[in-house]
Amino acid sequence: AQELDEEAMKSLLKWIDSVPLSRPKKNLARDFSDGVLAAEVIKVIYQLFEEYTYILIAIFDQNFDF
């Protein structure tokens, strides 16, 4: 696996801090080891993907209204 550079890691940690998690983070390796927080992050990513897809469909429908 490729390691993240320092700037990418800071960006990732800042984004994770913006995600509402069910418990506080202290040690990322330990906190995410049981999969609970990982599942919560995946849920947020999925919701963002759904919103993005909805926006794209709305734009597409608007531009190609037959």
XYZ file of C-alpha atoms in Angstrom, residues 38-64:
27
model
C -15.134 3.032 9.249
C -18.768 2.129 8.525
C -19.881 5.575 9.679
C -17.367 7.234 7.325
C -18.488 5.003 4.446
C -22.101 5.991 5.148
C -21.160 9.677 4.851
C -19.274 9.031 1.592
C -22.278 7.126 0.211
C -24.633 9.987 1.116
C -22.314 12.486 -0.598
C -22.232 10.240 -3.669
C -26.040 10.023 -3.722
C -26.375 13.821 -3.485
C -23.795 14.337 -6.224
C -25.526 11.800 -8.472
C -28.903 13.474 -7.882
C -27.447 16.849 -8.860
C -25.905 15.410 -12.027
C -29.201 13.760 -13.008
C -31.094 17.013 -12.395
C -28.635 18.953 -14.560
C -28.761 16.293 -17.265
C -32.570 16.286 -17.265
C -32.640 20.079 -17.473
C -30.227 20.219 -20.397
C -31.808 17.373 -22.355
